[in-house]
GROMACS .gro file of C-alpha atoms in nm:
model
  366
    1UNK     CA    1   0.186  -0.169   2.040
    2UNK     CA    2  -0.056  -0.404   1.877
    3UNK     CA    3  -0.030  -0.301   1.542
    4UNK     CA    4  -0.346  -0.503   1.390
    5UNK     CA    5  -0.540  -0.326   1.618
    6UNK     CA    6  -0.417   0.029   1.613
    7UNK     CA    7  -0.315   0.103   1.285
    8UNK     CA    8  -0.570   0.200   0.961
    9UNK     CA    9  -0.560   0.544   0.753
   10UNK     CA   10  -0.753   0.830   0.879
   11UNK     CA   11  -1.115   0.799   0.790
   12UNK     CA   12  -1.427   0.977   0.697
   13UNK     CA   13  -1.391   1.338   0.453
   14UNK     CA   14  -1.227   1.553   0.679
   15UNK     CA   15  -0.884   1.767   0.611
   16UNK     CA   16  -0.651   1.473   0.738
   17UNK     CA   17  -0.892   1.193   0.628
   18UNK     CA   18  -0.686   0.965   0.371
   19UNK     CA   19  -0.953   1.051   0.109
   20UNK     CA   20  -0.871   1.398   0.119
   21UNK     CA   21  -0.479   1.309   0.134
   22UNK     CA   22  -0.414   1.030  -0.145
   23UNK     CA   23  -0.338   1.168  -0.429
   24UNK     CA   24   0.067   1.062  -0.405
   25UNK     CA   25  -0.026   0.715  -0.418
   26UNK     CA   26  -0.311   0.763  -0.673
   27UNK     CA   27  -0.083   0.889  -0.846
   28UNK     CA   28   0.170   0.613  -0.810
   29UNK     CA   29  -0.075   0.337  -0.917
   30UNK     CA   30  -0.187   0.528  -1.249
   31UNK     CA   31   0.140   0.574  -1.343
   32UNK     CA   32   0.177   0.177  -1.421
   33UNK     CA   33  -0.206   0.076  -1.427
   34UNK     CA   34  -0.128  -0.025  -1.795
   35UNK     CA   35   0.046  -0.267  -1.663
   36UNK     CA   36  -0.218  -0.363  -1.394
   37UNK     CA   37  -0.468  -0.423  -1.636
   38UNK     CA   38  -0.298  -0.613  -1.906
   39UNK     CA   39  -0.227  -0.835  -1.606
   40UNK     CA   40  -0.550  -0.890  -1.550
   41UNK     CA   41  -0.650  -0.935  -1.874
   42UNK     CA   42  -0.392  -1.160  -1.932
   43UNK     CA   43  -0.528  -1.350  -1.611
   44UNK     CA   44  -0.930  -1.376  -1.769
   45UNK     CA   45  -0.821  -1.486  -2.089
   46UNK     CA   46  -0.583  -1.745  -1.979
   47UNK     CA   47  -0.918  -1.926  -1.731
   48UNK     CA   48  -1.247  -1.730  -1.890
   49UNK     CA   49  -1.427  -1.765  -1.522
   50UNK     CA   50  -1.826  -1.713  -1.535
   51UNK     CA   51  -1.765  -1.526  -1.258
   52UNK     CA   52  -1.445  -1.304  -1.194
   53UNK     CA   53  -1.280  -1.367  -0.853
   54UNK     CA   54  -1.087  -0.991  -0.769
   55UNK     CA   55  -0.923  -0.870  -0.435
   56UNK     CA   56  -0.759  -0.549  -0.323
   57UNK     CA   57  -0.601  -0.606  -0.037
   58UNK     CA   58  -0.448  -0.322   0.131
   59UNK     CA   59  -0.795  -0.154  -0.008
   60UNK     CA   60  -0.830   0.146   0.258
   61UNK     CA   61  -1.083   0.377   0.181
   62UNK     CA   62  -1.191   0.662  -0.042
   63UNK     CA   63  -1.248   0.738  -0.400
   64UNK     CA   64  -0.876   0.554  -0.496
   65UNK     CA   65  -1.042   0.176  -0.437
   66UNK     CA   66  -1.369   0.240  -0.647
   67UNK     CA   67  -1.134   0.421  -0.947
   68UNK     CA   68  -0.975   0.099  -0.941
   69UNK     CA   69  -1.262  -0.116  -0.944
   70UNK     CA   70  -1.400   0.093  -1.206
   71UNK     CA   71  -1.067   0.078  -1.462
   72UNK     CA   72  -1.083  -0.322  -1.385
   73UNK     CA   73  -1.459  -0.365  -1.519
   74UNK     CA   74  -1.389  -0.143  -1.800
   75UNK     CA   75  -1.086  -0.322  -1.908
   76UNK     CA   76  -1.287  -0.697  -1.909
   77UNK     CA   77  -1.541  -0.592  -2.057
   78UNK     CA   78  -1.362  -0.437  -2.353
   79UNK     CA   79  -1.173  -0.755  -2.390
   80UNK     CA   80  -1.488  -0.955  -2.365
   81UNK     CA   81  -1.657  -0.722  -2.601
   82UNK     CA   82  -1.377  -0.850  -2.871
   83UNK     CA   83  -1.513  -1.158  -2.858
   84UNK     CA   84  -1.871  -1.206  -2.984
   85UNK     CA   85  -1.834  -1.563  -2.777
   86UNK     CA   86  -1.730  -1.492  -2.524
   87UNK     CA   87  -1.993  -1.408  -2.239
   88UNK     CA   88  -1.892  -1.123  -1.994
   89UNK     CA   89  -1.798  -1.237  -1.630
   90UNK     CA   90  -1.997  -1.160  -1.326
   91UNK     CA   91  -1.740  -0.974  -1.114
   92UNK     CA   92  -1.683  -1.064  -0.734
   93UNK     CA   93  -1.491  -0.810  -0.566
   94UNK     CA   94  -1.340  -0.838  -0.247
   95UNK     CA   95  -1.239  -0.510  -0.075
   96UNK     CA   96  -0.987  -0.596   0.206
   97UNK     CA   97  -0.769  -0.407   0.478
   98UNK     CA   98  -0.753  -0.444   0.860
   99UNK     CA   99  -1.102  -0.429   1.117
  100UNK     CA  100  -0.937  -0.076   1.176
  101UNK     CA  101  -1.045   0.061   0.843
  102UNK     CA  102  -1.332   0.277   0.807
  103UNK     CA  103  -1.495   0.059   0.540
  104UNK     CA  104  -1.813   0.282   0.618
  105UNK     CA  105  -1.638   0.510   0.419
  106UNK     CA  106  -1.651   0.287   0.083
  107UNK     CA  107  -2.007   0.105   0.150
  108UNK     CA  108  -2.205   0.468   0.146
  109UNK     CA  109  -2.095   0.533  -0.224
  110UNK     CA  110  -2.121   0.192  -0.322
  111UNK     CA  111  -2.497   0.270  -0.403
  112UNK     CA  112  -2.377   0.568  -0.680
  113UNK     CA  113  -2.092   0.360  -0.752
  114UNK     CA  114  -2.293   0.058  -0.899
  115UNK     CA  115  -2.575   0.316  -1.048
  116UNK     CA  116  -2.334   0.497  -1.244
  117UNK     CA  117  -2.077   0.218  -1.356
  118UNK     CA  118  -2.360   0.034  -1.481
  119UNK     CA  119  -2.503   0.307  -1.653
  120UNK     CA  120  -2.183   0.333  -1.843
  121UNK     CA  121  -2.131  -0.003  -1.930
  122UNK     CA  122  -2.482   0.011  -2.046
  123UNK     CA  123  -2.459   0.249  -2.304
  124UNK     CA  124  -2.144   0.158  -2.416
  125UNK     CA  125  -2.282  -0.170  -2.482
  126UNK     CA  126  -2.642  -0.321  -2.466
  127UNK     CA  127  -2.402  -0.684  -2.420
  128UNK     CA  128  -2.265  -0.595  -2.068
  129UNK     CA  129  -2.558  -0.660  -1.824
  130UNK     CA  130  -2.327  -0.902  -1.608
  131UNK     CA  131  -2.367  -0.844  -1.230
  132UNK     CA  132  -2.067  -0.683  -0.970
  133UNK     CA  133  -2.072  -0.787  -0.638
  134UNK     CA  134  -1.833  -0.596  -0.357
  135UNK     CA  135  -1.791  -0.680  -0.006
  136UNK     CA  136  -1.574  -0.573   0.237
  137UNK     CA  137  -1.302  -0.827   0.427
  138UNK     CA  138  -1.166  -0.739   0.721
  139UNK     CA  139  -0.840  -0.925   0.840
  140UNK     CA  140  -0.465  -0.887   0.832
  141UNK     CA  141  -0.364  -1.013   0.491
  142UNK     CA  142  -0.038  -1.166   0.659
  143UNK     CA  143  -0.268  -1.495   0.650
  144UNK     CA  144  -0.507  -1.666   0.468
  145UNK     CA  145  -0.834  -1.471   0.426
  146UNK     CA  146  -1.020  -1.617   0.125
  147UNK     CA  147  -1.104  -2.006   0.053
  148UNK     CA  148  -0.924  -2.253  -0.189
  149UNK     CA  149  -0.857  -2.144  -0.567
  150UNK     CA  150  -1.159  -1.841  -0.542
  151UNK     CA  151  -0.962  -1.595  -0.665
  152UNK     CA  152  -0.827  -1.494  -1.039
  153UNK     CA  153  -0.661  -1.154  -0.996
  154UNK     CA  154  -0.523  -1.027  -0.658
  155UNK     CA  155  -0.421  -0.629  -0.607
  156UNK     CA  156  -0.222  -0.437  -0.330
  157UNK     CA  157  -0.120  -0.079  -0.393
  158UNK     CA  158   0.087   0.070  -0.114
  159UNK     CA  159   0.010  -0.196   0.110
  160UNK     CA  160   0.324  -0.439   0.109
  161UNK     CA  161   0.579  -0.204   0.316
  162UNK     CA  162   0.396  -0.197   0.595
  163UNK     CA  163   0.510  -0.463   0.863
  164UNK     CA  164   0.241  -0.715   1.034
  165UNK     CA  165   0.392  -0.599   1.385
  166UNK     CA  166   0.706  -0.388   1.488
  167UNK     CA  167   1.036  -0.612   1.446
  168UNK     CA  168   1.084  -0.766   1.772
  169UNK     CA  169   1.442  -0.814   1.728
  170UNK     CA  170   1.449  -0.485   1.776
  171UNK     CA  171   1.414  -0.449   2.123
  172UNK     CA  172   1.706  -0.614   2.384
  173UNK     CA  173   1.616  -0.812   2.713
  174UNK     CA  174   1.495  -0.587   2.895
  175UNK     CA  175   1.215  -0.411   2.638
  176UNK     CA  176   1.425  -0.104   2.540
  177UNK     CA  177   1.439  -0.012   2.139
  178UNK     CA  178   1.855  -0.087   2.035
  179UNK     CA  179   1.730   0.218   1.728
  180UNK     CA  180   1.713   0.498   2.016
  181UNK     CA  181   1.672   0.836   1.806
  182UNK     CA  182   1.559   0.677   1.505
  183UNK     CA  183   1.200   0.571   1.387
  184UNK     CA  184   1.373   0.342   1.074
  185UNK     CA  185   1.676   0.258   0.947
  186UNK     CA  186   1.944   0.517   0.946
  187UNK     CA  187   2.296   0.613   0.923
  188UNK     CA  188   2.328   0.580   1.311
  189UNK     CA  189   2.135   0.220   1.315
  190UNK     CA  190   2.334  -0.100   1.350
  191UNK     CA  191   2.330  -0.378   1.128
  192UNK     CA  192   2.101  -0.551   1.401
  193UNK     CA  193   1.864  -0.312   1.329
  194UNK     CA  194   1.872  -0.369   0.963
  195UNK     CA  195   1.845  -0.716   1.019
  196UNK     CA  196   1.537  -0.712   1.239
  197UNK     CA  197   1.365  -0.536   0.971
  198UNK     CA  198   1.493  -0.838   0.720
  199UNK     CA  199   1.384  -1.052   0.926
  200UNK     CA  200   0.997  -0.932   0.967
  201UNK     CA  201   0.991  -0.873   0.618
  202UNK     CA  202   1.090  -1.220   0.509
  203UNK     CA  203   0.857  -1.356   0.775
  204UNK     CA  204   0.581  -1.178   0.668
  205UNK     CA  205   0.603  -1.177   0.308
  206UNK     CA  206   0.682  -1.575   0.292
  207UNK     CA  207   0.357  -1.604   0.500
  208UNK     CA  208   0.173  -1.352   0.247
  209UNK     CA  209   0.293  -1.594  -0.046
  210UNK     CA  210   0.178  -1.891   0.122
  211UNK     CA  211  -0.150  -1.734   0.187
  212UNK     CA  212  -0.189  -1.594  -0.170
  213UNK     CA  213  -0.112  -1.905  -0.337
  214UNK     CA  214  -0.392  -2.128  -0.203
  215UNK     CA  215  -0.656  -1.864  -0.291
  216UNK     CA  216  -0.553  -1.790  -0.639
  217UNK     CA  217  -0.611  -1.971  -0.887
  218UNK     CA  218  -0.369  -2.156  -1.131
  219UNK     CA  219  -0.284  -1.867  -1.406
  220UNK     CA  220  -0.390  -1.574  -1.186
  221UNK     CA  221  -0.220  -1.356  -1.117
  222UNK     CA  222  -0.103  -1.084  -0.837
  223UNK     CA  223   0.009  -0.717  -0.879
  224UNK     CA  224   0.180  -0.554  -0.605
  225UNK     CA  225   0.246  -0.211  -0.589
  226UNK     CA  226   0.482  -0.084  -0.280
  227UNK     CA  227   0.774   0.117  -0.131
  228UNK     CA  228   1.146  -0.006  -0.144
  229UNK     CA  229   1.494   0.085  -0.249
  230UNK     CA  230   1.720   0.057  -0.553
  231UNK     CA  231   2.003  -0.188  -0.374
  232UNK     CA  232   2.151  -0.289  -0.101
  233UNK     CA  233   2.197   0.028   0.091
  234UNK     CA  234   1.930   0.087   0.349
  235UNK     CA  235   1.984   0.469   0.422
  236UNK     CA  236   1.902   0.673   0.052
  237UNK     CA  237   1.758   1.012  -0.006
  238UNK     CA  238   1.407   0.840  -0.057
  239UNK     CA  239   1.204   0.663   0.182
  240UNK     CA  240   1.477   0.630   0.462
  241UNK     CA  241   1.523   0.972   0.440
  242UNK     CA  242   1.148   1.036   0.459
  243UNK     CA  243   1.167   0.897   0.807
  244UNK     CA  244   1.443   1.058   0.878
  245UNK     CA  245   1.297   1.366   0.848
  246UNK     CA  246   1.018   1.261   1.059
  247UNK     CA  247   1.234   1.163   1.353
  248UNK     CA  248   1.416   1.558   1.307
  249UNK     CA  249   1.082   1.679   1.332
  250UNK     CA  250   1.040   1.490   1.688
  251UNK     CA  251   1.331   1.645   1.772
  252UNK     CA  252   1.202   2.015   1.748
  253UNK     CA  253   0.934   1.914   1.975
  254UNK     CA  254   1.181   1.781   2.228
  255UNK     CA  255   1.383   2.102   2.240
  256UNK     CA  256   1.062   2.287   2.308
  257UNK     CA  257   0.942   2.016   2.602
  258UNK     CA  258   0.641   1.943   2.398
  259UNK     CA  259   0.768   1.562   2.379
  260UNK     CA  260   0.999   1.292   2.589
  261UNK     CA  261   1.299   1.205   2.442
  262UNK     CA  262   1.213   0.873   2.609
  263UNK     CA  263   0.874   0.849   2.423
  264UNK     CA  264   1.075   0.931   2.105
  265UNK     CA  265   1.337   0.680   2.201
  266UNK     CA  266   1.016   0.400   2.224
  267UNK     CA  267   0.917   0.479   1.914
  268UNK     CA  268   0.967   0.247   1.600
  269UNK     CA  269   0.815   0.187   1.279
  270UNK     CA  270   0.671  -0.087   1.149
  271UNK     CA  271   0.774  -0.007   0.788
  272UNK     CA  272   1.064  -0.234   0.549
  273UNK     CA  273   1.128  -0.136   0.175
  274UNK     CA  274   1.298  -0.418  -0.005
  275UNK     CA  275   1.529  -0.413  -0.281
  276UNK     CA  276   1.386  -0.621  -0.592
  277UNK     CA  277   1.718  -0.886  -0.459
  278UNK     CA  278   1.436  -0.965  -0.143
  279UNK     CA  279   1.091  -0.925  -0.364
  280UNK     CA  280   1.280  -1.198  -0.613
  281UNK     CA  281   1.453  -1.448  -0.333
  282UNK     CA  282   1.154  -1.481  -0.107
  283UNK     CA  283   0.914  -1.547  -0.458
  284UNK     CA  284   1.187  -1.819  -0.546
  285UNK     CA  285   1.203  -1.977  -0.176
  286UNK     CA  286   0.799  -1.970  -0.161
  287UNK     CA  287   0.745  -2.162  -0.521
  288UNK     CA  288   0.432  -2.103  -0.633
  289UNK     CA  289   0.454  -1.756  -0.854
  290UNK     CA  290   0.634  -1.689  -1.152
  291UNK     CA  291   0.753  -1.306  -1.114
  292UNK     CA  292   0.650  -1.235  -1.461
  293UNK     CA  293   0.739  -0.867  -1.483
  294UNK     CA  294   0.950  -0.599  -1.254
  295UNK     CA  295   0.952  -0.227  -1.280
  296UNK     CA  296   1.057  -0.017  -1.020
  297UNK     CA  297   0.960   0.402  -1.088
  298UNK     CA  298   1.006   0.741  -0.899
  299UNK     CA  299   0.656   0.970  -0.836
  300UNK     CA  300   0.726   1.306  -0.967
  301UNK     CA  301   0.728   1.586  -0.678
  302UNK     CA  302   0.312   1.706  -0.606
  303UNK     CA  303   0.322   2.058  -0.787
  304UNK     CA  304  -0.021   2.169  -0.711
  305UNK     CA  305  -0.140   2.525  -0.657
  306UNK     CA  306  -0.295   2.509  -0.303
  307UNK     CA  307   0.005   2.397  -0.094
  308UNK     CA  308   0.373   2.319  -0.110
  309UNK     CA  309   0.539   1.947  -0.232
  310UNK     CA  310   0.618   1.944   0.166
  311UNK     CA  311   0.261   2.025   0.272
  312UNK     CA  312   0.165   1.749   0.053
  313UNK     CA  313   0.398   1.485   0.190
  314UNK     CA  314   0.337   1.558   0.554
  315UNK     CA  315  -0.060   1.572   0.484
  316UNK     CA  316  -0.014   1.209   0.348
  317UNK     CA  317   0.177   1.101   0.606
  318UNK     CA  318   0.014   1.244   0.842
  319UNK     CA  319  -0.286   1.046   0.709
  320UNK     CA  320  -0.118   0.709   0.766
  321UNK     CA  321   0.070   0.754   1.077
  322UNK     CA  322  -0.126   0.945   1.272
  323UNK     CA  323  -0.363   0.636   1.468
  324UNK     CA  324  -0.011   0.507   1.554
  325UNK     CA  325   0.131   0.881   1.645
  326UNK     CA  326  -0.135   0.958   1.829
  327UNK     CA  327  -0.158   0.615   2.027
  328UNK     CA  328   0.218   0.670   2.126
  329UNK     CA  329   0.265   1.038   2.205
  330UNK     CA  330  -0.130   1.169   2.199
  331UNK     CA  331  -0.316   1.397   1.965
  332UNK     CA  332  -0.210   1.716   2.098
  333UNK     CA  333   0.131   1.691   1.922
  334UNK     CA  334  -0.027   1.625   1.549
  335UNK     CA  335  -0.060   1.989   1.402
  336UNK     CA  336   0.298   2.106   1.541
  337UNK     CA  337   0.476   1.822   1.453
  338UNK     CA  338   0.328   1.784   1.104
  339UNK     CA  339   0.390   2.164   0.996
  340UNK     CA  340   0.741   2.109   1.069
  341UNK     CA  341   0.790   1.827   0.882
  342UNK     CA  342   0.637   1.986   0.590
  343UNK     CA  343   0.835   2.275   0.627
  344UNK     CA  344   1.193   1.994   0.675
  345UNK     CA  345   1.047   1.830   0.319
  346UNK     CA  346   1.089   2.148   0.159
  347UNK     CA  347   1.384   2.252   0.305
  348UNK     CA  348   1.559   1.983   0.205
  349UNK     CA  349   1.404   2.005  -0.171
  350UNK     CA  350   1.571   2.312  -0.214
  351UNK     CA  351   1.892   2.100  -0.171
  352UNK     CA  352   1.818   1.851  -0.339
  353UNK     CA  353   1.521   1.601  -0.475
  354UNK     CA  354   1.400   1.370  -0.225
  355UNK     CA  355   1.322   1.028  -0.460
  356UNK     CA  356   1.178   0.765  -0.302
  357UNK     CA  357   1.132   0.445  -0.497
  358UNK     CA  358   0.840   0.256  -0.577
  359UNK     CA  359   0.793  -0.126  -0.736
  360UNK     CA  360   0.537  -0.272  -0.927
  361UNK     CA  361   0.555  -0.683  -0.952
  362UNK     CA  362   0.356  -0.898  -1.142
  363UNK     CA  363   0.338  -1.258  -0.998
  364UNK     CA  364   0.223  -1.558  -1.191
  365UNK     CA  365   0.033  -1.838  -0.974
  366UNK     CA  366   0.210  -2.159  -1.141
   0.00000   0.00000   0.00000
């Protein structure tokens, strides 16, 4: 499966439409956005551009991107308002995720976006009348996608996990999946299969740091937000376990007939969380970045009043995974096999807490 062309969050407003099904990793990204915009504070004050060079890559679409965009302006222009000499910046913002996204999504609020926003900044200060440009920029961020030193401050929130294709290693001679049973890593992989998804990651992410560090600037800097684990052990109670769950919940639909156990035995995912050991060894080996800060945190279990913490899950994974589900197995499957995962999520909270882990780096271009 052609990843690059299949995969993207759901679009448009609907019930399984990423906007309506985000709120996990909005959630995520507030938790350390103090430290996202000190970082980018710390990377306008260091160069003072006339005009701010920003990128979210990873950007999707929905309310979550323009939040962020929003909390960025605010935060420069209170540190330019500090200042008396210091004129604000026009901001250039650069909205990127794969030709599969449903940018359409962001560019028909952009005109309520830009009315409001500038309202604010207007009557907060008669000193802010400095422009904001966004675009959207489609392309696989696993390569170069901007030109030479035209960025100051690059973004990716729940973006890094995912794999540019499925780990070929993977597979033996003949095309069959060595992981039969298992969507990830688990307790019944082999070590080959851990090391295939190594493998992709350090591909990918050396090529991502390569990419990253001829468009940025010198004293910009990057903050990347994504999934991975506490040490060296693959299989946890977090994210592996996540997909676990996923691949029991194939498994109900295979006792019924509703599903293959071949299809399921085809099926992989295209998802690695590192330990901070890998984030750390493949900055080193690259050479461009300082990794000026590290945190990794937990998101606290969704306790709204509408639907359970399984509901929640499932509806955001569901959100992500379903152009791939559906490309592999069909659309028919979708509303079965998500209720049952929902309903494995919070079967197995009543055990015990499901934790997966979460990183924030901050990278300094050298």
């Amino acid at each position: 499966m052609d990843v690059e062309k299949v995969f993207c969050m759901n679009g448009g407003l609907g019930e399984n439409s990423y906007t309506q099904n985000s709120y996990l990793q909005k959630k995520g990204s507030d938790m350390v956005k103090h430290i996202t915009l000190k970082s980018l504070e710390e990377a306008y004050v260091s160069t003072t551009p006339e005009s701010l060079g920003i990128a979210d890559l990873g950007c999707s679409s929905g309310q979550n991107t323009l939040s962020t965009i929003r909390e960025m302006v605010e935060a420069i222009d209170k540190t330019t308002y500090k200042f008396s000499n210091i004129t604000p910046p026009e901001y250039r913002v650069y909205l990127n995720d794969l030709p599969t996204n449903d940018f359409n999504a962001v560019f028909k609020i952009l005109p309520d976006f830009y009315k409001e926003l500038n309202t604010e900044r207007h009557l907060w200060s008669q000193k802010l009348k400095s422009s904001i440009y966004i675009a959207g920029y489609p392309g696989t961020f696993y390569g170069r996608l901007f030109p030479d030193k035209c960025l100051h401050f690059i973004y990716s929130s729940y973006s890094l996990h995912w794999l540019s294709r499925i780990p070929p290693g993977l597979y033996d001679k003949e095309g069959h999946s060595i992981n039969k049973g298992s969507f990830y890593i688990s307790k019944s992989s082999s070590l080959q299969v851990s090391k295939a998804y190594l493998d992709q990651f350090q591909e990918d992410f050396s090529l991502f740091l390569q990419s990253r560090s001829k468009e940025l600037q010198s004293g910009g800097r990057m903050v990347l937000i994504l999934l991975g684990r506490r040490d060296r052990t693959h299989v946890d109670r977090g994210n592996s376990f996540l997909w676990e769950l996923l691949s029991r919940s194939f498994a109900t639909l295979v006792s019924k007939g509703e599903v293959e156990q071949e299809k399921v035995d085809e099926y992989d995912a295209h998802f690695y969380a590192p330990s901070k050991n890998e984030l750390e060894h493949e900055v080193k080996k690259e050479g461009s970045f300082e990794m000026e800060r590290f945190e990794m945190f937990e998101i606290e279990h969704y306790s709204g009043p509408y639907m359970s913490h399984g509901t929640a899950v499932a509806r955001t994974i569901r959100a992500i995974q379903e152009s791939m589900i559906s490309q592999h197995f069909g659309e028919e499957i979708l509303d079965n096999l998500f209720e049952n995962y929902g309903n494995l999520i919070d079967e197995e909270m009543g055990i015990e807490e499901i934790k997966p882990t979460s990183f924030i780096s901050v990278l300094k271009k050298l």
